Backbone as JSON Lines, residues from 0, in Angstrom:
{"i":0,"aa":"M","n":[13.44,-1.71,0.34],"ca":[14.17,-0.42,-0.01],"c":[14.8,0.12,1.17]}
{"i":1,"aa":"D","n":[16.08,0.57,0.85],"ca":[16.81,1.49,1.82],"c":[16.91,2.94,1.26]}
{"i":2,"aa":"N","n":[17.73,3.67,2.16],"ca":[18.27,4.94,1.72],"c":[18.76,5.09,0.46]}
{"i":3,"aa":"N","n":[19.56,4.21,0.16],"ca":[20.27,4.3,-1.06],"c":[19.45,4.15,-2.27]}
{"i":4,"aa":"D","n":[18.48,3.5,-2.12],"ca":[17.33,3.47,-3.23],"c":[16.68,4.77,-3.75]}
{"i":5,"aa":"I","n":[16.82,5.65,-2.83],"ca":[16.07,7.08,-2.9],"c":[17.23,8.14,-3.06]}
{"i":6,"aa":"P","n":[17.37,8.56,-4.3],"ca":[18.62,9.41,-4.54],"c":[18.66,10.53,-3.33]}
{"i":7,"aa":"M","n":[17.66,11.19,-3.25],"ca":[17.42,12.4,-2.19],"c":[17.83,11.75,-0.72]}
{"i":8,"aa":"L","n":[17.74,10.49,-0.48],"ca":[18.01,10.1,0.87],"c":[19.28,9.43,0.94]}
{"i":9,"aa":"A","n":[20.05,9.1,-0.18],"ca":[21.27,8.58,-0.32],"c":[22.38,8.99,0.66]}
{"i":10,"aa":"K","n":[22.54,10.37,0.9],"ca":[23.33,10.87,1.63],"c":[22.6,11.99,2.48]}
{"i":11,"aa":"L","n":[22.0,11.11,3.68],"ca":[21.18,12.15,4.77],"c":[21.97,13.19,5.43]}
{"i":12,"aa":"A","n":[21.38,14.22,5.46],"ca":[21.92,15.43,6.32],"c":[21.64,14.94,7.8]}
{"i":13,"aa":"D","n":[22.18,15.64,8.79],"ca":[21.95,15.64,10.03],"c":[20.37,15.83,10.54]}
{"i":14,"aa":"N","n":[19.82,16.75,9.65],"ca":[18.5,17.26,9.85],"c":[17.76,17.07,8.58]}
{"i":15,"aa":"V","n":[16.67,16.44,8.45],"ca":[15.9,16.27,7.26],"c":[14.41,16.87,7.5]}
{"i":16,"aa":"C","n":[13.8,17.49,6.66],"ca":[12.36,17.76,6.66],"c":[11.64,16.97,5.7]}
{"i":17,"aa":"L","n":[10.86,16.06,6.05],"ca":[10.13,15.25,5.16],"c":[8.64,15.69,5.13]}
{"i":18,"aa":"S","n":[8.08,15.95,4.16],"ca":[6.57,16.38,4.09],"c":[6.1,15.84,2.71]}
{"i":19,"aa":"G","n":[4.85,16.5,2.35],"ca":[4.17,16.08,1.09],"c":[4.19,17.2,0.26]}
{"i":20,"aa":"G","n":[4.75,18.11,0.44],"ca":[5.0,19.34,-0.53],"c":[3.67,20.09,-0.75]}
{"i":21,"aa":"A","n":[2.7,20.25,0.27],"ca":[1.54,20.84,-0.05],"c":[1.64,22.47,0.1]}
{"i":22,"aa":"S","n":[0.97,23.14,-0.51],"ca":[1.2,24.64,-0.2],"c":[0.81,24.89,1.3]}
{"i":23,"aa":"G","n":[1.31,25.98,1.89],"ca":[0.99,26.18,3.25],"c":[2.24,25.62,4.19]}
{"i":24,"aa":"A","n":[1.76,24.92,5.23],"ca":[2.68,24.44,6.2],"c":[3.85,23.55,5.61]}
{"i":25,"aa":"D","n":[3.5,22.68,4.65],"ca":[4.54,21.72,4.08],"c":[5.64,22.53,3.48]}
{"i":26,"aa":"V","n":[5.15,23.51,2.53],"ca":[6.34,24.31,1.93],"c":[7.02,25.34,2.8]}
{"i":27,"aa":"T","n":[6.23,25.91,3.92],"ca":[6.78,26.86,4.81],"c":[7.66,26.22,5.69]}
{"i":28,"aa":"W","n":[7.43,25.11,6.14],"ca":[8.32,24.38,6.97],"c":[9.64,23.91,6.32]}
{"i":29,"aa":"G","n":[9.37,23.49,4.94],"ca":[10.44,23.18,4.05],"c":[11.49,24.16,3.84]}
{"i":30,"aa":"N","n":[10.87,25.42,3.55],"ca":[11.72,26.53,3.32],"c":[12.39,27.16,4.49]}
{"i":31,"aa":"A","n":[11.73,27.0,5.65],"ca":[12.49,27.34,6.85],"c":[13.75,26.52,7.11]}
{"i":32,"aa":"A","n":[13.18,25.04,7.04],"ca":[14.24,24.1,7.08],"c":[15.56,24.38,6.28]}
{"i":33,"aa":"A","n":[15.38,24.5,4.95],"ca":[16.4,24.66,3.92],"c":[17.17,26.06,4.29]}
{"i":34,"aa":"S","n":[16.43,26.93,5.03],"ca":[17.2,28.35,5.21],"c":[18.12,28.31,6.27]}
{"i":35,"aa":"V","n":[17.99,27.13,7.09],"ca":[19.1,26.96,8.12],"c":[19.97,25.62,7.8]}
{"i":36,"aa":"G","n":[20.01,25.24,6.44],"ca":[20.84,24.12,6.15],"c":[20.32,22.86,6.14]}
{"i":37,"aa":"H","n":[19.02,22.55,6.5],"ca":[18.51,21.35,6.65],"c":[18.24,20.51,5.18]}
{"i":38,"aa":"Q","n":[18.2,19.43,5.0],"ca":[17.97,18.74,3.72],"c":[16.19,18.7,3.65]}
{"i":39,"aa":"V","n":[15.69,18.89,2.7],"ca":[14.24,18.97,2.46],"c":[13.83,17.84,1.53]}
{"i":40,"aa":"V","n":[12.93,17.0,1.78],"ca":[12.33,16.05,0.83],"c":[10.81,15.94,0.91]}
{"i":41,"aa":"H","n":[10.19,16.28,-0.04],"ca":[8.8,16.35,-0.15],"c":[8.33,15.03,-1.02]}
{"i":42,"aa":"W","n":[7.44,14.16,-0.41],"ca":[7.11,13.0,-1.16],"c":[5.84,13.32,-2.17]}
{"i":43,"aa":"S","n":[5.95,12.68,-3.13],"ca":[4.88,12.93,-4.08],"c":[4.56,11.65,-5.02]}
{"i":44,"aa":"F","n":[3.61,11.65,-6.11],"ca":[3.39,10.53,-6.98],"c":[2.86,11.18,-8.1]}
{"i":45,"aa":"K","n":[2.95,10.5,-9.21],"ca":[2.52,10.81,-10.54],"c":[1.03,11.22,-10.5]}
{"i":46,"aa":"G","n":[0.79,12.6,-10.86],"ca":[-0.48,13.1,-10.84],"c":[-0.67,13.86,-9.65]}
{"i":47,"aa":"H","n":[0.08,13.98,-8.8],"ca":[0.09,14.93,-7.51],"c":[0.86,16.05,-7.64]}
{"i":48,"aa":"K","n":[0.45,17.14,-7.21],"ca":[1.26,18.45,-7.47],"c":[1.96,18.58,-6.17]}
{"i":49,"aa":"S","n":[3.22,18.72,-6.25],"ca":[3.98,19.35,-5.21],"c":[4.42,20.93,-5.47]}
{"i":50,"aa":"H","n":[4.37,21.56,-4.33],"ca":[4.59,23.07,-4.54],"c":[6.02,23.45,-4.36]}
{"i":51,"aa":"D","n":[6.8,22.53,-4.07],"ca":[8.34,22.58,-4.19],"c":[9.02,21.5,-5.03]}
{"i":52,"aa":"P","n":[8.91,21.71,-6.36],"ca":[9.54,20.55,-7.16],"c":[10.92,20.28,-7.08]}
{"i":53,"aa":"D","n":[11.67,21.29,-6.74],"ca":[12.93,21.15,-6.66],"c":[13.51,20.2,-5.55]}
{"i":54,"aa":"N","n":[12.65,20.04,-4.47],"ca":[12.9,19.2,-3.37],"c":[12.08,18.11,-3.34]}
{"i":55,"aa":"T","n":[11.34,17.55,-4.4],"ca":[10.3,16.53,-4.35],"c":[10.81,15.24,-5.0]}
{"i":56,"aa":"Y","n":[10.59,14.17,-4.37],"ca":[10.79,12.79,-4.75],"c":[9.51,12.12,-5.21]}
{"i":57,"aa":"I","n":[9.31,11.83,-6.65],"ca":[8.11,11.13,-7.15],"c":[8.36,9.68,-6.73]}
{"i":58,"aa":"L","n":[7.32,9.18,-6.0],"ca":[7.43,7.9,-5.64],"c":[6.71,6.93,-6.77]}
{"i":59,"aa":"T","n":[7.27,5.85,-7.0],"ca":[6.75,5.02,-7.99],"c":[5.47,4.18,-7.52]}
{"i":60,"aa":"D","n":[4.92,3.35,-8.07],"ca":[3.7,2.58,-7.79],"c":[4.05,1.54,-6.71]}
{"i":61,"aa":"D","n":[5.35,0.91,-7.32],"ca":[5.77,0.03,-6.24],"c":[6.18,0.41,-5.09]}
{"i":62,"aa":"E","n":[6.9,1.57,-4.85],"ca":[7.26,2.23,-3.67],"c":[5.97,2.62,-2.72]}
{"i":63,"aa":"L","n":[4.93,3.18,-3.51],"ca":[3.74,3.38,-2.77],"c":[2.93,2.22,-2.26]}
{"i":64,"aa":"H","n":[3.13,1.16,-2.79],"ca":[2.61,-0.13,-2.34],"c":[3.33,-0.6,-1.1]}
{"i":65,"aa":"E","n":[4.51,-0.29,-0.86],"ca":[5.19,-0.78,0.34],"c":[4.41,-0.22,1.58]}
{"i":66,"aa":"A","n":[3.61,0.68,1.55],"ca":[2.99,1.08,2.62],"c":[1.75,0.42,2.94]}
{"i":67,"aa":"D","n":[1.37,-0.54,2.0],"ca":[-0.05,-0.98,2.03],"c":[-0.31,-1.96,3.37]}
{"i":68,"aa":"D","n":[0.68,-2.79,3.8],"ca":[0.42,-3.45,4.98],"c":[0.31,-2.56,6.17]}
{"i":69,"aa":"F","n":[1.09,-1.5,6.13],"ca":[1.03,-0.59,7.36],"c":[-0.21,0.12,7.35]}
{"i":70,"aa":"L","n":[-0.77,0.5,6.22],"ca":[-2.3,1.06,6.29],"c":[-3.35,0.17,6.69]}
{"i":71,"aa":"K","n":[-3.25,-1.2,6.35],"ca":[-4.1,-2.12,6.81],"c":[-4.13,-2.25,8.32]}
{"i":72,"aa":"E","n":[-2.87,-2.35,8.81],"ca":[-2.8,-2.36,10.25],"c":[-3.4,-1.02,10.96]}
{"i":73,"aa":"A","n":[-2.95,-0.03,10.34],"ca":[-3.44,1.35,11.2],"c":[-5.0,1.19,11.02]}
{"i":74,"aa":"N","n":[-5.64,0.85,9.95],"ca":[-7.11,0.93,9.84],"c":[-7.69,-0.17,10.91]}
{"i":75,"aa":"L","n":[-7.07,-1.17,11.06],"ca":[-7.55,-2.25,12.04],"c":[-7.48,-1.55,13.41]}
{"i":76,"aa":"T","n":[-6.48,-1.01,13.64],"ca":[-6.28,-0.31,14.97],"c":[-7.27,0.9,15.22]}
{"i":77,"aa":"L","n":[-7.49,1.58,14.08],"ca":[-8.53,2.65,14.1],"c":[-9.87,2.11,14.09]}
{"i":78,"aa":"K","n":[-10.04,0.84,13.75],"ca":[-11.41,0.33,13.64],"c":[-12.26,0.98,12.37]}
{"i":79,"aa":"R","n":[-11.58,1.06,11.3],"ca":[-12.18,1.73,10.12],"c":[-11.9,0.78,8.97]}
{"i":80,"aa":"R","n":[-12.62,0.93,7.87],"ca":[-12.41,0.14,6.6],"c":[-11.5,0.98,5.61]}
{"i":81,"aa":"L","n":[-10.5,0.46,4.92],"ca":[-9.84,1.08,3.69],"c":[-10.64,1.18,2.55]}
{"i":82,"aa":"N","n":[-11.78,1.69,2.64],"ca":[-12.43,1.67,1.17],"c":[-12.51,3.06,0.84]}
{"i":83,"aa":"F","n":[-11.42,3.63,0.28],"ca":[-11.35,5.04,-0.05],"c":[-10.97,4.93,-1.6]}
{"i":84,"aa":"K","n":[-11.26,6.22,-2.17],"ca":[-10.77,6.3,-3.57],"c":[-9.27,6.11,-3.76]}
{"i":85,"aa":"K","n":[-9.04,5.6,-5.12],"ca":[-7.59,5.33,-5.45],"c":[-6.73,6.59,-5.01]}
{"i":86,"aa":"R","n":[-7.06,7.66,-5.28],"ca":[-6.21,8.79,-5.15],"c":[-6.07,9.16,-3.43]}
{"i":87,"aa":"F","n":[-7.16,8.92,-2.8],"ca":[-6.84,9.13,-1.14],"c":[-5.98,7.9,-0.84]}
{"i":88,"aa":"I","n":[-6.07,6.73,-1.22],"ca":[-5.08,5.66,-0.96],"c":[-3.62,6.15,-1.1]}
{"i":89,"aa":"K","n":[-3.4,6.6,-2.19],"ca":[-2.16,7.2,-2.71],"c":[-1.72,8.33,-1.8]}
{"i":90,"aa":"L","n":[-2.54,9.16,-1.26],"ca":[-2.15,10.17,-0.32],"c":[-1.76,9.55,0.91]}
{"i":91,"aa":"L","n":[-2.47,8.49,1.43],"ca":[-2.05,7.87,2.69],"c":[-0.76,7.04,2.44]}
{"i":92,"aa":"Q","n":[-0.61,6.54,1.28],"ca":[0.81,5.77,0.94],"c":[1.8,6.66,1.06]}
{"i":93,"aa":"R","n":[1.7,7.89,0.38],"ca":[2.6,8.88,0.47],"c":[2.93,9.5,1.91]}
{"i":94,"aa":"N","n":[1.87,9.49,2.63],"ca":[2.11,10.02,4.0],"c":[2.83,9.05,4.95]}
{"i":95,"aa":"W","n":[2.81,7.72,4.49],"ca":[3.61,6.74,5.18],"c":[5.08,7.01,5.06]}
{"i":96,"aa":"F","n":[5.48,7.58,3.8],"ca":[6.84,7.88,3.68],"c":[7.37,9.16,4.36]}
{"i":97,"aa":"Q","n":[6.37,9.83,4.87],"ca":[6.7,11.13,5.6],"c":[7.27,10.63,6.9]}
{"i":98,"aa":"V","n":[6.75,9.43,7.44],"ca":[7.16,8.97,8.68],"c":[8.05,7.85,8.84]}
{"i":99,"aa":"K","n":[8.3,7.19,7.79],"ca":[9.05,5.92,7.66],"c":[10.66,6.2,7.96]}
{"i":100,"aa":"Y","n":[11.22,7.4,7.68],"ca":[12.47,7.75,7.86],"c":[12.46,8.72,9.23]}
{"i":101,"aa":"A","n":[11.56,8.96,9.59],"ca":[11.52,10.13,10.73],"c":[11.93,9.54,12.1]}
{"i":102,"aa":"D","n":[12.56,10.39,12.81],"ca":[12.89,10.23,14.23],"c":[11.83,10.9,15.16]}
{"i":103,"aa":"S","n":[11.27,12.04,14.46],"ca":[10.19,12.92,15.19],"c":[9.29,13.25,14.15]}
{"i":104,"aa":"V","n":[7.94,13.4,14.67],"ca":[6.98,13.87,13.87],"c":[6.26,15.0,14.37]}
{"i":105,"aa":"Y","n":[6.07,16.04,13.65],"ca":[5.49,17.33,14.13],"c":[4.14,17.49,13.15]}
{"i":106,"aa":"A","n":[3.13,17.78,13.69],"ca":[1.76,18.05,12.97],"c":[1.34,19.46,13.28]}
{"i":107,"aa":"V","n":[0.93,20.11,12.34],"ca":[0.52,21.5,12.42],"c":[-0.9,21.69,12.14]}
{"i":108,"aa":"G","n":[-1.76,22.16,12.9],"ca":[-3.17,22.32,12.64],"c":[-3.86,23.25,13.56]}
{"i":109,"aa":"T","n":[-5.19,23.3,13.61],"ca":[-6.15,24.06,14.55],"c":[-6.89,23.1,15.26]}
{"i":110,"aa":"L","n":[-6.89,23.24,16.55],"ca":[-7.71,22.42,17.52],"c":[-9.05,23.09,17.56]}
{"i":111,"aa":"N","n":[-10.1,22.49,17.51],"ca":[-11.35,23.23,17.85],"c":[-12.0,22.93,19.14]}
{"i":112,"aa":"E","n":[-13.03,23.2,19.65],"ca":[-13.47,23.07,20.89],"c":[-13.81,21.56,21.09]}
{"i":113,"aa":"N","n":[-14.12,20.86,20.19],"ca":[-14.12,19.27,20.3],"c":[-13.09,18.68,20.4]}
{"i":114,"aa":"A","n":[-11.84,19.15,20.34],"ca":[-10.69,18.49,20.26],"c":[-10.31,17.66,21.61]}
{"i":115,"aa":"V","n":[-9.81,16.54,21.54],"ca":[-9.49,15.7,22.73],"c":[-8.19,15.4,22.58]}
{"i":116,"aa":"I","n":[-7.27,15.48,23.58],"ca":[-5.79,15.26,23.72],"c":[-5.69,14.34,24.4]}
{"i":117,"aa":"Y","n":[-5.05,12.94,24.11],"ca":[-4.89,11.85,24.98],"c":[-3.41,11.84,25.44]}
{"i":118,"aa":"D","n":[-3.39,11.82,26.65],"ca":[-1.95,11.65,27.41],"c":[-1.66,10.26,27.74]}
{"i":119,"aa":"P","n":[-0.94,9.5,27.06],"ca":[-0.64,7.85,27.43],"c":[-0.03,7.84,28.83]}
{"i":120,"aa":"Q","n":[0.63,8.81,29.26],"ca":[1.29,8.78,30.65],"c":[0.33,8.83,31.7]}
{"i":121,"aa":"V","n":[-0.89,9.51,31.26],"ca":[-1.76,9.55,32.47],"c":[-2.75,8.54,32.36]}
{"i":122,"aa":"G","n":[-3.06,8.11,31.06],"ca":[-4.09,7.08,30.7],"c":[-5.47,7.63,30.51]}
{"i":123,"aa":"N","n":[-5.6,8.87,30.33],"ca":[-6.95,9.55,30.26],"c":[-6.75,10.66,29.33]}
{"i":124,"aa":"D","n":[-7.87,11.3,29.08],"ca":[-8.01,12.75,28.24],"c":[-7.1,13.64,29.12]}
{"i":125,"aa":"A","n":[-6.21,14.34,28.62],"ca":[-5.49,15.46,29.24],"c":[-6.31,16.73,29.41]}
């Protein structure tokens, strides 16, 4: 599949915000991006609610399965098994599309006192 197979990506803007369309950070970042003229695409799938339907692309089952080999490889690297419920697998498959076309990835969250940040340049915990 290439960009032309996905109508929302057929004519990419210079800046595109890709997310899952969840309430909170996904929609807030999407609205901020749209307000300065960036393209916004929220990935979703049948049975999943996007909180910004106007900018949502519903992935087909075939499209979702495109992520399977990457999920298997990631789980081998993380030394965990991919024994999750079907809905959680679909969320992981959907997440793969959030990074598939990305040049940069930004994650928003809260670090607690147990958080460890690894700096690959140093080779140890930063």
